[in-house]
mmCIF file of C-alpha atoms in Angstrom:
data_model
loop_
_atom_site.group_PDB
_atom_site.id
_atom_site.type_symbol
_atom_site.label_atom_id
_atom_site.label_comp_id
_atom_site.label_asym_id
_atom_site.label_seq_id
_atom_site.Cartn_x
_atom_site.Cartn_y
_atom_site.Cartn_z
ATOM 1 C CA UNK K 1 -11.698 11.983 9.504
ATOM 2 C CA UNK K 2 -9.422 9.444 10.821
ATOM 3 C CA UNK K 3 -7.770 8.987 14.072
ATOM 4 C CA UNK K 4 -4.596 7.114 15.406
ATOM 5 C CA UNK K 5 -6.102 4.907 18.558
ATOM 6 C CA UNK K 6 -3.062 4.866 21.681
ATOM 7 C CA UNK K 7 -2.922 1.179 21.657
ATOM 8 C CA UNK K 8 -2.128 0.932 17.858
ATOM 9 C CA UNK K 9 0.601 3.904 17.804
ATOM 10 C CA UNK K 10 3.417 0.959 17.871
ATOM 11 C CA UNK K 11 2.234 -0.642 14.819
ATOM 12 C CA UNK K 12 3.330 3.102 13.213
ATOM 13 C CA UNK K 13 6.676 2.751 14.858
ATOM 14 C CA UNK K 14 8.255 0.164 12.970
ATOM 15 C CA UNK K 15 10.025 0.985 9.455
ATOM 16 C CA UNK K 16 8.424 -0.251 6.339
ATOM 17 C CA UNK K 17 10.921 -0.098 4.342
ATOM 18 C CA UNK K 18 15.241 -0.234 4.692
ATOM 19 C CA UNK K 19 16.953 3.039 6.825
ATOM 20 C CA UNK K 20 19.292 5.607 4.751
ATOM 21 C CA UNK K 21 21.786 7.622 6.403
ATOM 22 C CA UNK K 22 23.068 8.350 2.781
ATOM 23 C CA UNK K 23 20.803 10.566 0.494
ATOM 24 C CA UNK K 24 22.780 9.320 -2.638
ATOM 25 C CA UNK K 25 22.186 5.854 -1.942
ATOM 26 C CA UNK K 26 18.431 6.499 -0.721
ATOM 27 C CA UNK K 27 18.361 8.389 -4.662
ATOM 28 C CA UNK K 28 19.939 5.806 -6.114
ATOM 29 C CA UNK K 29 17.206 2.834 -5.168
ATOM 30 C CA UNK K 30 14.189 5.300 -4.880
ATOM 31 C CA UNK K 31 11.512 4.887 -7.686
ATOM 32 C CA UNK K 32 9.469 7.933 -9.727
ATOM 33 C CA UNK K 33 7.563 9.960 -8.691
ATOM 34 C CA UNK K 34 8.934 10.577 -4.963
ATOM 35 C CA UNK K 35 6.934 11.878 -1.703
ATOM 36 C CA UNK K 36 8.271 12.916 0.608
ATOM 37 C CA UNK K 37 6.647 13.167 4.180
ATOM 38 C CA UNK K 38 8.736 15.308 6.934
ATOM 39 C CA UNK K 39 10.737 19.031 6.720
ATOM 40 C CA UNK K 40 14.212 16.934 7.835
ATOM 41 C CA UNK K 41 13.850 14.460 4.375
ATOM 42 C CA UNK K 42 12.992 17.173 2.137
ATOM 43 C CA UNK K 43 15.559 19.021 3.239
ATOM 44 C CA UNK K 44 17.940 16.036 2.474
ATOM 45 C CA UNK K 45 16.474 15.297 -0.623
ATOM 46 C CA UNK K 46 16.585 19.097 -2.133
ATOM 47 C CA UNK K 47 19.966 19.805 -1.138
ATOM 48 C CA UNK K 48 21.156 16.284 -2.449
ATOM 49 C CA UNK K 49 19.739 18.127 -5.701
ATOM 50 C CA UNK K 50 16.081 15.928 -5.838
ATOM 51 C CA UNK K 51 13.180 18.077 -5.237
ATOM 52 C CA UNK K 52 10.585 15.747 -3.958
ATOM 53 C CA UNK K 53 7.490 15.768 -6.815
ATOM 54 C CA UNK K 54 5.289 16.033 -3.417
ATOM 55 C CA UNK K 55 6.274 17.396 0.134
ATOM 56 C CA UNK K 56 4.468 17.222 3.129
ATOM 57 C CA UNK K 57 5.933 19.370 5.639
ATOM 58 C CA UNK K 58 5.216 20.814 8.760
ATOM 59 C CA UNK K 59 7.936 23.490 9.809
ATOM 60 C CA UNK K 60 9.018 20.786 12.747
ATOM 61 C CA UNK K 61 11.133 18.257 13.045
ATOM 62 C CA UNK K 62 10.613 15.690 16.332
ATOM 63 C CA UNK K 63 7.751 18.411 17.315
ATOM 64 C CA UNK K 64 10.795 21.095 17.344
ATOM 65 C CA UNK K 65 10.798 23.678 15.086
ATOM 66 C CA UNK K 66 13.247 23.206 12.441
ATOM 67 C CA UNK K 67 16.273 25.581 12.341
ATOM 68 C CA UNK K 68 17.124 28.551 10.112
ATOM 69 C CA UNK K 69 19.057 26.517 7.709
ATOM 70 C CA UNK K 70 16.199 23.533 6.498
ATOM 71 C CA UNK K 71 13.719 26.528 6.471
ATOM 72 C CA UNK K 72 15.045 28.493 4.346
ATOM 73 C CA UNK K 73 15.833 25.244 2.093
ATOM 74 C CA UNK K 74 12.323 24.305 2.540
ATOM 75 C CA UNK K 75 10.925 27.559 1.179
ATOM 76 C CA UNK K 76 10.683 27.134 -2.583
ATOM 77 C CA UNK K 77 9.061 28.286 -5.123
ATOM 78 C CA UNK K 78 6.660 25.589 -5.754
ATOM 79 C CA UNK K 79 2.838 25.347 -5.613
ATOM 80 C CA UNK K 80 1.487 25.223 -2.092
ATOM 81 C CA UNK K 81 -1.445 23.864 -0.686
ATOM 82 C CA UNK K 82 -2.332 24.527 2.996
ATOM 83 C CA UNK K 83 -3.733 21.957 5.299
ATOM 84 C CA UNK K 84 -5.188 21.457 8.740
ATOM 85 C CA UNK K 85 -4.173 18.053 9.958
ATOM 86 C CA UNK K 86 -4.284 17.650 14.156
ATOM 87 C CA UNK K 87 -1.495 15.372 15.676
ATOM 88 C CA UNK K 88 -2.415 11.601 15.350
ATOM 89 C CA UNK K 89 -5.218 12.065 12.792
ATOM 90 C CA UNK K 90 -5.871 12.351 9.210
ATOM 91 C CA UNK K 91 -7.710 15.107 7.968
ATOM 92 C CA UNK K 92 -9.765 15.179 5.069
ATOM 93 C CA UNK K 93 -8.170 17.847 3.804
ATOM 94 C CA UNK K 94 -4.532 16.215 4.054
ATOM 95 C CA UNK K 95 -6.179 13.704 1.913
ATOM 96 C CA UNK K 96 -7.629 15.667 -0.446
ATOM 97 C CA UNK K 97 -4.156 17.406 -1.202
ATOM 98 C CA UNK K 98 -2.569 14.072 -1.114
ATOM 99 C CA UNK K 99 -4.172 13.064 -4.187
ATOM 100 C CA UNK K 100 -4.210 16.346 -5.553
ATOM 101 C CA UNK K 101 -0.725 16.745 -5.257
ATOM 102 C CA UNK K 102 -0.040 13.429 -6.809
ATOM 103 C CA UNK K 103 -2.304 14.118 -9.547
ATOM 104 C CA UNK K 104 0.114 17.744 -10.229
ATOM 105 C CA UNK K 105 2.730 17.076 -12.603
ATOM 106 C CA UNK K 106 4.910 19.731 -11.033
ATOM 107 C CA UNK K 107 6.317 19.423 -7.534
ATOM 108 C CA UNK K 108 3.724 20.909 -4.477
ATOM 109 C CA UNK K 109 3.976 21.314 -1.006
ATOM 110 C CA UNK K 110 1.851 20.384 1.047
ATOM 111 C CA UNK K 111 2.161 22.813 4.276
ATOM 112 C CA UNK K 112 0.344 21.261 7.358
ATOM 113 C CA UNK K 113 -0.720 23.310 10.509
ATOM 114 C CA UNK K 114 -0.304 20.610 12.793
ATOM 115 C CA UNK K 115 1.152 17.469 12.436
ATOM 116 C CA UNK K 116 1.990 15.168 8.967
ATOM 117 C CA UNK K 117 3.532 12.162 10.642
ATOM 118 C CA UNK K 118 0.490 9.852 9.579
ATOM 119 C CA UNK K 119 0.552 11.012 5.935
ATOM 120 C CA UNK K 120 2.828 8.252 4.819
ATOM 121 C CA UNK K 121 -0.040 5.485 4.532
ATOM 122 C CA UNK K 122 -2.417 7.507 2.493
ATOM 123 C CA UNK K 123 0.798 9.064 0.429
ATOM 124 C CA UNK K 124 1.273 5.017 -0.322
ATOM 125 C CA UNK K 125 -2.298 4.463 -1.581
ATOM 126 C CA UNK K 126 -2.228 7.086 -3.574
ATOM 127 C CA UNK K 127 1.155 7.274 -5.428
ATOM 128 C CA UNK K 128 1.622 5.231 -8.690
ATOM 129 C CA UNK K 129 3.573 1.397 -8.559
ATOM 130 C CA UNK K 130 7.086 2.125 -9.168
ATOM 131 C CA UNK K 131 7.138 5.402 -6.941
ATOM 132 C CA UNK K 132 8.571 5.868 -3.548
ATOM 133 C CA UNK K 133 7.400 7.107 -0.413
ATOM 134 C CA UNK K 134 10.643 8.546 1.815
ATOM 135 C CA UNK K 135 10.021 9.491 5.717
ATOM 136 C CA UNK K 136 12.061 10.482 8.907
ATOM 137 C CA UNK K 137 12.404 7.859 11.309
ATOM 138 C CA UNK K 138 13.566 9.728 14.339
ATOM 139 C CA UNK K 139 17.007 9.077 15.491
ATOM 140 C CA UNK K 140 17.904 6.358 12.623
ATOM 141 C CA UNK K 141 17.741 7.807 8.760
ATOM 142 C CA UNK K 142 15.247 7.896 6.121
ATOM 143 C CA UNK K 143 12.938 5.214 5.356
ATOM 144 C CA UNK K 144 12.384 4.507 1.847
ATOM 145 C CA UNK K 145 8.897 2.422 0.950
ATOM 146 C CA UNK K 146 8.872 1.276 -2.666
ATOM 147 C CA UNK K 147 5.551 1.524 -4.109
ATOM 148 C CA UNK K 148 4.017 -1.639 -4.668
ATOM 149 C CA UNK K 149 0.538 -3.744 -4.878
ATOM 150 C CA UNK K 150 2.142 -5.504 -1.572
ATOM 151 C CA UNK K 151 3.048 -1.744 0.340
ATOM 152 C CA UNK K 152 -0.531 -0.407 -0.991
ATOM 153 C CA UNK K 153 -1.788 -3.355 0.701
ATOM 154 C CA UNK K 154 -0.142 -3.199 4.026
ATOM 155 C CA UNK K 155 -1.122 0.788 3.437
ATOM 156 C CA UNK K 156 -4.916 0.068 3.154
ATOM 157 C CA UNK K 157 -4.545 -2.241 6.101
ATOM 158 C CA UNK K 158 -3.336 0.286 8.326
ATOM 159 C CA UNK K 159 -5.763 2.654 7.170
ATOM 160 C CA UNK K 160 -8.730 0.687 8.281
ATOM 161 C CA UNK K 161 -6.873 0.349 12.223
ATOM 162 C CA UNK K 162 -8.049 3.922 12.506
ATOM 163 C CA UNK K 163 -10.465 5.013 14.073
ATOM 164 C CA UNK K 164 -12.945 6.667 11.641
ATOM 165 C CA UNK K 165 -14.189 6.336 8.426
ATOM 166 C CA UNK K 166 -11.990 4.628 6.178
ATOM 167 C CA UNK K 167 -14.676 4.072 3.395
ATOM 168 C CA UNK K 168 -15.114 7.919 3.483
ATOM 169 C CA UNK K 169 -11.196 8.328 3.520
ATOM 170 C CA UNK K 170 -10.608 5.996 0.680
ATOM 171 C CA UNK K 171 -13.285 8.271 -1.112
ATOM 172 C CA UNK K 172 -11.274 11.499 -0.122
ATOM 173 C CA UNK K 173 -7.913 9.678 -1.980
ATOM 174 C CA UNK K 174 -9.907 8.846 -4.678
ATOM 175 C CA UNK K 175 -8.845 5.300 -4.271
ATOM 176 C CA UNK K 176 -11.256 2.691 -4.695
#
């Protein structure tokens, strides 16, 4: 549905929100409900006793498969829903179970054959004001992105820098 062109992949490198080394701390400021987008943060979060309300996970870590120990952390009990996302795009059915998920009041995973790294701007359009996104930020921490009118805007921005059809997207979200 929605592709990541080369010469905007820096714009995605950036934070958009402060690094955590420290789960507690990340806990401490994070808002309600919290997504969580990568298998490392989940981890983090579960074990720091948080189960994320959604998780979008992928079974890798820096395109590695993640060891033993965040597996078997990472397989819970909770609902499931199974998506086909490709690297560097955004699936319709990655947005479908984003809202979906969101929608749940219990905690789902969302278990992606491919890759989730983009899922952090639509998770931001369509979690509630006060909640928090949290994702990896390879080789520094956890970001934490508060969920606000101004990070829902920046999110809708960088949704329409893709390549595809962000009308149709928005649709898929249920976002208007």
């Amino acid at each position: 549905m929605l592709t990541l062109p080369d010469d905007l992949r820096g714009a995605f490198k950036d934070p958009m929100g402060p690094v955590y080394t420290d789960t507690e701390r990340l806990l401490a400021d994070a808002g309600d409900p919290i997504v969580a987008v990568g298998d490392v943060v989940t981890y983090h979060l579960r074990v720091a006793g948080r189960d994320p309300d959604v998780a979008v996970i992928d079974g890798k870590t820096e395109r590695e498969a993640v060891g033993d120990e965040i597996a078997a952390v990472l397989d819970g009990e909770n609902r499931r829903i199974e998506v086909e996302n490709d690297p560097a795009t955004l699936s319709r059915a990655m947005l479908e179970a984003l809202a979906e998920a969101i929608a749940d009041p219990d905690p789902v995973v969302i278990h992606v054959t491919g890759e989730e790294d983009l899922a952090t701007v639509p998770a931001l359009l369509v979690a509630p004001e006060g909640a928090s996104v949290v994702y990896g930020q390879p080789g520094a921490g956890m970001v934490l992105v508060d969920v606000t009118s101004e990070s829902k805007s920046r999110a809708r921005e960088l949704l329409g820098e893709l390549d595809g059809d962000t009308a149709a997207a928005l649709s898929a979200l249920g976002v208007e």
